[in-house]
């Protein structure tokens, strides 16, 4: 095997290199040559091409993402311990506890290989959390698929769900929530966004630094193989054709294969290493593998780094330096360890049967030097690989058809007016793929492991107790309605933020931070960049108004079915804190004898982008519901006060499907009937199905009703009594319309997904 | 007197923290035991918890059964020490020959996590004396390979001797023979079940606190011994 060394590169400046096949543009390649003052070696080219990819470098989004930091107020900054740019954001939640959380996409691999794509998505985000020095606490997943009854959805969805479950269950992390949404735009490009949340003591925060010359670099976890090499295989086939005795190299799938058992052991091993205090810095190996880990660790430190690549434990023979550097084999971590602690480090790894190898050291100087059997194959300034990649100001243009889309409002859609038709619509909507019970999916996820789960699906938010002594806990919710974002990306992103914020509030927790996963089409399409720019601005302005920072996240571009971009889907995850999880607010009604149902907020005639327009009419047009973030904040404060003073016995956010769906779910989850009184001033259909934002259905014990409504009135939060809970009743009754037996509702709500996917 | 309950951790064990918490809720002292260490540390009873020991590679429980600690558990069980296997622990006890039968893939072919009603069919074991005979309890079930299988003669023997401890109520969630959720050894000291009583010790974090009875039963057993 001939290795392309730095020395060889210096003497062969004109050698053709397959940089275009690796995704580099001509000017990007020229810039690499300028940085190095020569042509890159194969290994260097592999590193730059991966690290300068859209996925790793954020080259199209960087100019926008900078605005997140610039927009932080003192209020927002006050609880942030780490923000965008670290593996995951970290916030202080009091009592010496810190929480780290992040959402990340694994969309494209999940289309190619649903099970492994989803599984390794979970594995990757969990390692991001460990790399902050935290114990992973729970996972959530936000999933989007093509039409529920499309043949390919039957291939993709069961595989993705089994992958999320297969990996997460084996790691021992409760899955506490998420989303499953169907829309035709995701048919050829499902979204698999995985969220992980972890906990640590504030003093134990580990940032990825390679400081201190002489410190050792230790690679530990799984061996490095040929899986997930993807594009870099062109280097092997072009440059090394025939090196293996003429035979073709065995092609391995570009999607990595996960081994959750190895990851579980790796988690426990890392936690013990943190506890022993023998880690200076730590970095996970995810996308871009060692290329990313070594260049990022070296960039973040105060020196250079020397890596001896031949020391990397391999699981394939004949791997080239470029392949080793770009392999995305899963379940690997890289640590920086002081020389005197190496033995102790190895002992902990030995206890957990984790393979660990000292592959290099921190050096004086500013170069990342990688050798292969004493020959230099990489010699680069690490920041140019990790952080100083290209930055693009992509053209932005409002889509030509946006005006037509907005003009085509839902006003002309036929609405049910007869009582029987309205009732039938309640059933139809409850059984629609997007509103029906997610039980078929969530039943495949372990929500109990580790014994801290206080709320999980089908609750609006997941909630985990983090301290058994004090009962302090956290709540999490993820949301996005891509139809709203399509109609108005700015308002749509704010509605996603508002919904996640509200979902955390209805659990009784106080929202404190945001992580986002921005899924969009091609950044080379000016119309997509317009959606992206507007959505980001919406999130930034929204977060300022709500006073909570975005602490991290992920951008995923090039999501399209054929040449059509997906609905713009900025998934927003909101983290909340609750000082005592025993006062959590459940979603189901009927926990206490004699409850009154109140609707908080205003209901307007708002059907643009609604689930009703989508499911019943296949319509998308008009404008999304009005955003009022001050109202969302007020709602949060009222729910918090209600929870603190024991005035609220259940609460459920109103979103897709409106009041009707909220009532159906509150009854079915609580296994209790209710009688609903509609307002004679407004038509029944609008009251039941409008998706006006800023609304919550609450159940209050009759004894607390007056106190609670007085508080709402005093704080100028509109409220209306909409019914009473009736534990004796087996039906959901709408005054003047008729009643629906709970059994019939349950069959409609729970029957849809099993019928489609069993 | 303090009752010491050992909780084994294998690589890939997940519910060891939960089992230890359940023991503490019953006011026992939870003692961590390590798969590679045959020392049982003088415990009065052992819980083999749930999870995916050794990744469940090869076959659930097949590798864990050969861990050094299991030799000690088998020996101690032979002398009458109470042993409880939950989920993966049940699978391990079956592989180790401490309990009859085997667990196979759920009949629905999916991992199932749900709150499951169980009927108490034997309240004379070391782990079930606190329950009324015929009582129905609600505890989580969460497993992909929870279908209990045994030969007809073994099932006849178990049923005949009253060694079925728990049976699923309502729809059979995983295709177990005769709806068997948990069984016991001939002397009633070793119990294995697929559902998770350790996840039902507090209505805050579980569906009920119905599972706590198993750990309180053990306390009675050890203290009154």
PDB file of N, CA and C in Angstrom, chain A residues 169-172 259-261 264-265 351-353 440 442-454 465 468 471 581-582 584 758, chain B residues 9 11-15 17-18 21 24-25 34-35 52-55 57 110-115 140 142 199 202-207:
ATOM      1  N   UNK A 169     -33.522   1.520  24.319  1.00  0.00           N
ATOM      2  CA  UNK A 169     -33.895   0.587  25.383  1.00  0.00           C
ATOM      3  C   UNK A 169     -32.668  -0.117  25.931  1.00  0.00           C
ATOM      4  N   UNK A 170     -31.757  -0.473  25.041  1.00  0.00           N
ATOM      5  CA  UNK A 170     -30.579  -1.232  25.455  1.00  0.00           C
ATOM      6  C   UNK A 170     -29.602  -0.350  26.235  1.00  0.00           C
ATOM      7  N   UNK A 171     -29.673   0.965  26.040  1.00  0.00           N
ATOM      8  CA  UNK A 171     -28.808   1.882  26.795  1.00  0.00           C
ATOM      9  C   UNK A 171     -29.363   2.140  28.192  1.00  0.00           C
ATOM     10  N   UNK A 172     -30.615   1.783  28.412  1.00  0.00           N
ATOM     11  CA  UNK A 172     -31.188   2.058  29.719  1.00  0.00           C
ATOM     12  C   UNK A 172     -31.545   3.520  29.898  1.00  0.00           C
ATOM     13  N   UNK A 259     -23.978  -0.541  17.910  1.00  0.00           N
ATOM     14  CA  UNK A 259     -23.896  -1.623  18.886  1.00  0.00           C
ATOM     15  C   UNK A 259     -24.206  -1.022  20.250  1.00  0.00           C
ATOM     16  N   UNK A 260     -25.494  -1.028  20.632  1.00  0.00           N
ATOM     17  CA  UNK A 260     -25.880  -0.318  21.855  1.00  0.00           C
ATOM     18  C   UNK A 260     -25.245  -0.892  23.114  1.00  0.00           C
ATOM     19  N   UNK A 261     -24.924  -2.173  23.097  1.00  0.00           N
ATOM     20  CA  UNK A 261     -24.289  -2.759  24.271  1.00  0.00           C
ATOM     21  C   UNK A 261     -22.929  -2.099  24.513  1.00  0.00           C
ATOM     22  N   UNK A 264     -23.538   1.305  25.949  1.00  0.00           N
ATOM     23  CA  UNK A 264     -23.952   1.268  27.352  1.00  0.00           C
ATOM     24  C   UNK A 264     -22.724   1.117  28.258  1.00  0.00           C
ATOM     25  N   UNK A 265     -21.847   0.207  27.879  1.00  0.00           N
ATOM     26  CA  UNK A 265     -20.645  -0.011  28.674  1.00  0.00           C
ATOM     27  C   UNK A 265     -19.757   1.242  28.624  1.00  0.00           C
ATOM     28  N   UNK A 351     -11.739  -2.479  33.612  1.00  0.00           N
ATOM     29  CA  UNK A 351     -12.845  -2.983  34.418  1.00  0.00           C
ATOM     30  C   UNK A 351     -14.099  -3.182  33.567  1.00  0.00           C
ATOM     31  N   UNK A 352     -14.339  -2.244  32.641  1.00  0.00           N
ATOM     32  CA  UNK A 352     -15.546  -2.313  31.804  1.00  0.00           C
ATOM     33  C   UNK A 352     -15.290  -3.026  30.477  1.00  0.00           C
ATOM     34  N   UNK A 353     -14.099  -3.633  30.337  1.00  0.00           N
ATOM     35  CA  UNK A 353     -13.740  -4.327  29.083  1.00  0.00           C
ATOM     36  C   UNK A 353     -13.863  -3.397  27.878  1.00  0.00           C
ATOM     37  N   UNK A 440     -48.871   2.898  19.523  1.00  0.00           N
ATOM     38  CA  UNK A 440     -48.207   1.840  18.751  1.00  0.00           C
ATOM     39  C   UNK A 440     -46.699   2.101  18.707  1.00  0.00           C
ATOM     40  N   UNK A 442     -44.939   4.436  20.930  1.00  0.00           N
ATOM     41  CA  UNK A 442     -44.289   4.638  22.230  1.00  0.00           C
ATOM     42  C   UNK A 442     -44.278   3.362  23.067  1.00  0.00           C
ATOM     43  N   UNK A 443     -45.166   2.419  22.754  1.00  0.00           N
ATOM     44  CA  UNK A 443     -45.163   1.155  23.485  1.00  0.00           C
ATOM     45  C   UNK A 443     -43.891   0.356  23.204  1.00  0.00           C
ATOM     46  N   UNK A 444     -43.161   0.745  22.157  1.00  0.00           N
ATOM     47  CA  UNK A 444     -41.910   0.042  21.858  1.00  0.00           C
ATOM     48  C   UNK A 444     -40.714   0.669  22.575  1.00  0.00           C
ATOM     49  N   UNK A 445     -40.978   1.714  23.364  1.00  0.00           N
ATOM     50  CA  UNK A 445     -39.889   2.390  24.073  1.00  0.00           C
ATOM     51  C   UNK A 445     -40.033   2.183  25.578  1.00  0.00           C
ATOM     52  N   UNK A 446     -38.930   1.903  26.241  1.00  0.00           N
ATOM     53  CA  UNK A 446     -38.913   1.782  27.695  1.00  0.00           C
ATOM     54  C   UNK A 446     -38.989   3.186  28.300  1.00  0.00           C
ATOM     55  N   UNK A 447     -40.062   3.460  29.062  1.00  0.00           N
ATOM     56  CA  UNK A 447     -40.152   4.783  29.672  1.00  0.00           C
ATOM     57  C   UNK A 447     -39.889   4.730  31.176  1.00  0.00           C
ATOM     58  N   UNK A 448     -39.637   3.525  31.705  1.00  0.00           N
ATOM     59  CA  UNK A 448     -39.537   3.387  33.154  1.00  0.00           C
ATOM     60  C   UNK A 448     -38.115   3.295  33.698  1.00  0.00           C
ATOM     61  N   UNK A 449     -37.173   2.862  32.856  1.00  0.00           N
ATOM     62  CA  UNK A 449     -35.848   2.517  33.371  1.00  0.00           C
ATOM     63  C   UNK A 449     -35.216   3.675  34.163  1.00  0.00           C
ATOM     64  N   UNK A 450     -34.536   3.344  35.225  1.00  0.00           N
ATOM     65  CA  UNK A 450     -33.854   4.252  36.151  1.00  0.00           C
ATOM     66  C   UNK A 450     -34.805   4.911  37.151  1.00  0.00           C
ATOM     67  N   UNK A 451     -36.095   4.663  36.976  1.00  0.00           N
ATOM     68  CA  UNK A 451     -37.016   5.029  38.048  1.00  0.00           C
ATOM     69  C   UNK A 451     -37.210   6.515  38.303  1.00  0.00           C
ATOM     70  N   UNK A 452     -36.890   7.364  37.319  1.00  0.00           N
ATOM     71  CA  UNK A 452     -37.054   8.795  37.551  1.00  0.00           C
ATOM     72  C   UNK A 452     -38.169   9.421  36.725  1.00  0.00           C
ATOM     73  N   UNK A 453     -38.842   8.595  35.902  1.00  0.00           N
ATOM     74  CA  UNK A 453     -39.823   9.156  34.973  1.00  0.00           C
ATOM     75  C   UNK A 453     -41.127   9.509  35.701  1.00  0.00           C
ATOM     76  N   UNK A 454     -41.434  10.784  35.717  1.00  0.00           N
ATOM     77  CA  UNK A 454     -42.642  11.266  36.380  1.00  0.00           C
ATOM     78  C   UNK A 454     -43.757  11.474  35.349  1.00  0.00           C
ATOM     79  N   UNK A 465     -37.419  13.138  37.396  1.00  0.00           N
ATOM     80  CA  UNK A 465     -36.902  13.558  38.705  1.00  0.00           C
ATOM     81  C   UNK A 465     -35.384  13.384  38.670  1.00  0.00           C
ATOM     82  N   UNK A 468     -33.559  12.545  44.199  1.00  0.00           N
ATOM     83  CA  UNK A 468     -34.549  11.810  44.987  1.00  0.00           C
ATOM     84  C   UNK A 468     -34.743  12.412  46.370  1.00  0.00           C
ATOM     85  N   UNK A 471     -36.540  16.080  45.242  1.00  0.00           N
ATOM     86  CA  UNK A 471     -37.576  15.955  44.205  1.00  0.00           C
ATOM     87  C   UNK A 471     -37.489  17.018  43.121  1.00  0.00           C
ATOM     88  N   UNK A 581     -41.155  17.644  41.766  1.00  0.00           N
ATOM     89  CA  UNK A 581     -41.924  16.922  40.740  1.00  0.00           C
ATOM     90  C   UNK A 581     -43.239  16.376  41.284  1.00  0.00           C
ATOM     91  N   UNK A 582     -43.397  16.330  42.608  1.00  0.00           N
ATOM     92  CA  UNK A 582     -44.649  15.805  43.147  1.00  0.00           C
ATOM     93  C   UNK A 582     -45.833  16.706  42.808  1.00  0.00           C
ATOM     94  N   UNK A 584     -46.335  17.921  39.819  1.00  0.00           N
ATOM     95  CA  UNK A 584     -46.525  17.911  38.359  1.00  0.00           C
ATOM     96  C   UNK A 584     -48.020  17.893  38.031  1.00  0.00           C
ATOM     97  N   UNK A 758     -49.400  -2.702  11.861  1.00  0.00           N
ATOM     98  CA  UNK A 758     -49.236  -4.043  12.415  1.00  0.00           C
ATOM     99  C   UNK A 758     -49.205  -5.081  11.298  1.00  0.00           C
TER     100      UNK A 758
ATOM    101  N   UNK B   9     -24.814  -6.472  39.031  1.00  0.00           N
ATOM    102  CA  UNK B   9     -24.627  -5.689  37.809  1.00  0.00           C
ATOM    103  C   UNK B   9     -23.745  -6.476  36.846  1.00  0.00           C
ATOM    104  N   UNK B  11     -22.321  -6.334  32.693  1.00  0.00           N
ATOM    105  CA  UNK B  11     -22.243  -5.321  31.629  1.00  0.00           C
ATOM    106  C   UNK B  11     -23.557  -5.347  30.855  1.00  0.00           C
ATOM    107  N   UNK B  12     -24.207  -4.216  30.741  1.00  0.00           N
ATOM    108  CA  UNK B  12     -25.483  -4.168  30.032  1.00  0.00           C
ATOM    109  C   UNK B  12     -26.701  -4.262  30.940  1.00  0.00           C
ATOM    110  N   UNK B  13     -26.495  -4.466  32.236  1.00  0.00           N
ATOM    111  CA  UNK B  13     -27.613  -4.429  33.178  1.00  0.00           C
ATOM    112  C   UNK B  13     -28.139  -2.993  33.248  1.00  0.00           C
ATOM    113  N   UNK B  14     -29.475  -2.828  33.292  1.00  0.00           N
ATOM    114  CA  UNK B  14     -30.042  -1.477  33.285  1.00  0.00           C
ATOM    115  C   UNK B  14     -30.842  -1.157  34.541  1.00  0.00           C
ATOM    116  N   UNK B  15     -31.551  -2.145  35.067  1.00  0.00           N
ATOM    117  CA  UNK B  15     -32.494  -1.849  36.146  1.00  0.00           C
ATOM    118  C   UNK B  15     -31.915  -2.134  37.524  1.00  0.00           C
ATOM    119  N   UNK B  17     -30.239   0.001  39.396  1.00  0.00           N
ATOM    120  CA  UNK B  17     -30.523   1.129  40.305  1.00  0.00           C
ATOM    121  C   UNK B  17     -31.961   1.048  40.810  1.00  0.00           C
ATOM    122  N   UNK B  18     -32.841   0.594  39.960  1.00  0.00           N
ATOM    123  CA  UNK B  18     -34.248   0.479  40.350  1.00  0.00           C
ATOM    124  C   UNK B  18     -34.448  -0.631  41.376  1.00  0.00           C
ATOM    125  N   UNK B  21     -33.167   0.545  44.644  1.00  0.00           N
ATOM    126  CA  UNK B  21     -34.091   1.520  45.236  1.00  0.00           C
ATOM    127  C   UNK B  21     -35.286   0.792  45.872  1.00  0.00           C
ATOM    128  N   UNK B  24     -34.336  -0.628  49.100  1.00  0.00           N
ATOM    129  CA  UNK B  24     -34.249   0.442  50.119  1.00  0.00           C
ATOM    130  C   UNK B  24     -35.642   0.885  50.559  1.00  0.00           C
ATOM    131  N   UNK B  25     -36.581   0.982  49.602  1.00  0.00           N
ATOM    132  CA  UNK B  25     -37.947   1.376  49.968  1.00  0.00           C
ATOM    133  C   UNK B  25     -38.531   0.382  50.965  1.00  0.00           C
ATOM    134  N   UNK B  34     -20.922  -7.511  41.723  1.00  0.00           N
ATOM    135  CA  UNK B  34     -20.312  -7.332  40.395  1.00  0.00           C
ATOM    136  C   UNK B  34     -20.204  -8.671  39.692  1.00  0.00           C
ATOM    137  N   UNK B  35     -20.561  -8.696  38.425  1.00  0.00           N
ATOM    138  CA  UNK B  35     -20.603  -9.966  37.681  1.00  0.00           C
ATOM    139  C   UNK B  35     -19.313 -10.773  37.764  1.00  0.00           C
ATOM    140  N   UNK B  52     -30.025  -5.698  29.478  1.00  0.00           N
ATOM    141  CA  UNK B  52     -29.580  -6.474  28.326  1.00  0.00           C
ATOM    142  C   UNK B  52     -28.160  -6.939  28.632  1.00  0.00           C
ATOM    143  N   UNK B  53     -28.023  -7.919  29.558  1.00  0.00           N
ATOM    144  CA  UNK B  53     -26.686  -8.350  29.946  1.00  0.00           C
ATOM    145  C   UNK B  53     -25.925  -8.835  28.710  1.00  0.00           C
ATOM    146  N   UNK B  54     -24.710  -8.377  28.582  1.00  0.00           N
ATOM    147  CA  UNK B  54     -23.860  -8.705  27.422  1.00  0.00           C
ATOM    148  C   UNK B  54     -24.606  -8.440  26.119  1.00  0.00           C
ATOM    149  N   UNK B  55     -25.455  -7.424  26.119  1.00  0.00           N
ATOM    150  CA  UNK B  55     -26.173  -7.048  24.910  1.00  0.00           C
ATOM    151  C   UNK B  55     -27.246  -8.051  24.489  1.00  0.00           C
ATOM    152  N   UNK B  57     -26.643 -10.690  23.396  1.00  0.00           N
ATOM    153  CA  UNK B  57     -26.127 -11.352  22.205  1.00  0.00           C
ATOM    154  C   UNK B  57     -26.129 -12.849  22.455  1.00  0.00           C
ATOM    155  N   UNK B 110     -42.718  -7.217  18.556  1.00  0.00           N
ATOM    156  CA  UNK B 110     -42.219  -5.900  18.951  1.00  0.00           C
ATOM    157  C   UNK B 110     -41.858  -5.909  20.434  1.00  0.00           C
ATOM    158  N   UNK B 111     -40.937  -5.026  20.799  1.00  0.00           N
ATOM    159  CA  UNK B 111     -40.707  -4.733  22.212  1.00  0.00           C
ATOM    160  C   UNK B 111     -42.015  -4.131  22.742  1.00  0.00           C
ATOM    161  N   UNK B 112     -42.415  -4.547  23.929  1.00  0.00           N
ATOM    162  CA  UNK B 112     -43.665  -4.025  24.511  1.00  0.00           C
ATOM    163  C   UNK B 112     -43.378  -3.393  25.858  1.00  0.00           C
ATOM    164  N   UNK B 113     -43.714  -2.103  25.998  1.00  0.00           N
ATOM    165  CA  UNK B 113     -43.625  -1.430  27.292  1.00  0.00           C
ATOM    166  C   UNK B 113     -45.028  -0.951  27.639  1.00  0.00           C
ATOM    167  N   UNK B 114     -45.629  -1.540  28.697  1.00  0.00           N
ATOM    168  CA  UNK B 114     -46.993  -1.152  29.072  1.00  0.00           C
ATOM    169  C   UNK B 114     -47.236  -1.470  30.541  1.00  0.00           C
ATOM    170  N   UNK B 115     -48.255  -0.832  31.084  1.00  0.00           N
ATOM    171  CA  UNK B 115     -48.675  -1.167  32.437  1.00  0.00           C
ATOM    172  C   UNK B 115     -49.553  -2.403  32.343  1.00  0.00           C
ATOM    173  N   UNK B 140     -45.340  -2.371  35.505  1.00  0.00           N
ATOM    174  CA  UNK B 140     -44.879  -2.269  34.122  1.00  0.00           C
ATOM    175  C   UNK B 140     -44.348  -3.599  33.596  1.00  0.00           C
ATOM    176  N   UNK B 142     -41.937  -4.631  30.315  1.00  0.00           N
ATOM    177  CA  UNK B 142     -41.171  -4.001  29.233  1.00  0.00           C
ATOM    178  C   UNK B 142     -40.118  -4.990  28.762  1.00  0.00           C
ATOM    179  N   UNK B 199     -40.304  -1.194  39.301  1.00  0.00           N
ATOM    180  CA  UNK B 199     -40.743   0.071  38.695  1.00  0.00           C
ATOM    181  C   UNK B 199     -42.113   0.494  39.234  1.00  0.00           C
ATOM    182  N   UNK B 202     -43.827   3.312  43.774  1.00  0.00           N
ATOM    183  CA  UNK B 202     -44.218   4.669  44.142  1.00  0.00           C
ATOM    184  C   UNK B 202     -45.081   5.189  42.984  1.00  0.00           C
ATOM    185  N   UNK B 203     -46.282   5.641  43.288  1.00  0.00           N
ATOM    186  CA  UNK B 203     -47.185   6.068  42.211  1.00  0.00           C
ATOM    187  C   UNK B 203     -46.679   7.317  41.494  1.00  0.00           C
ATOM    188  N   UNK B 204     -45.644   7.965  42.051  1.00  0.00           N
ATOM    189  CA  UNK B 204     -45.078   9.134  41.372  1.00  0.00           C
ATOM    190  C   UNK B 204     -44.331   8.729  40.100  1.00  0.00           C
ATOM    191  N   UNK B 205     -43.581   7.643  40.178  1.00  0.00           N
ATOM    192  CA  UNK B 205     -42.733   7.237  39.055  1.00  0.00           C
ATOM    193  C   UNK B 205     -43.188   5.939  38.404  1.00  0.00           C
ATOM    194  N   UNK B 206     -44.183   5.294  38.945  1.00  0.00           N
ATOM    195  CA  UNK B 206     -44.695   4.071  38.350  1.00  0.00           C
ATOM    196  C   UNK B 206     -46.203   4.155  38.269  1.00  0.00           C
ATOM    197  N   UNK B 207     -46.840   3.127  37.696  1.00  0.00           N
ATOM    198  CA  UNK B 207     -48.294   3.164  37.594  1.00  0.00           C
ATOM    199  C   UNK B 207     -48.966   3.047  38.965  1.00  0.00           C
TER     200      UNK B 207
END
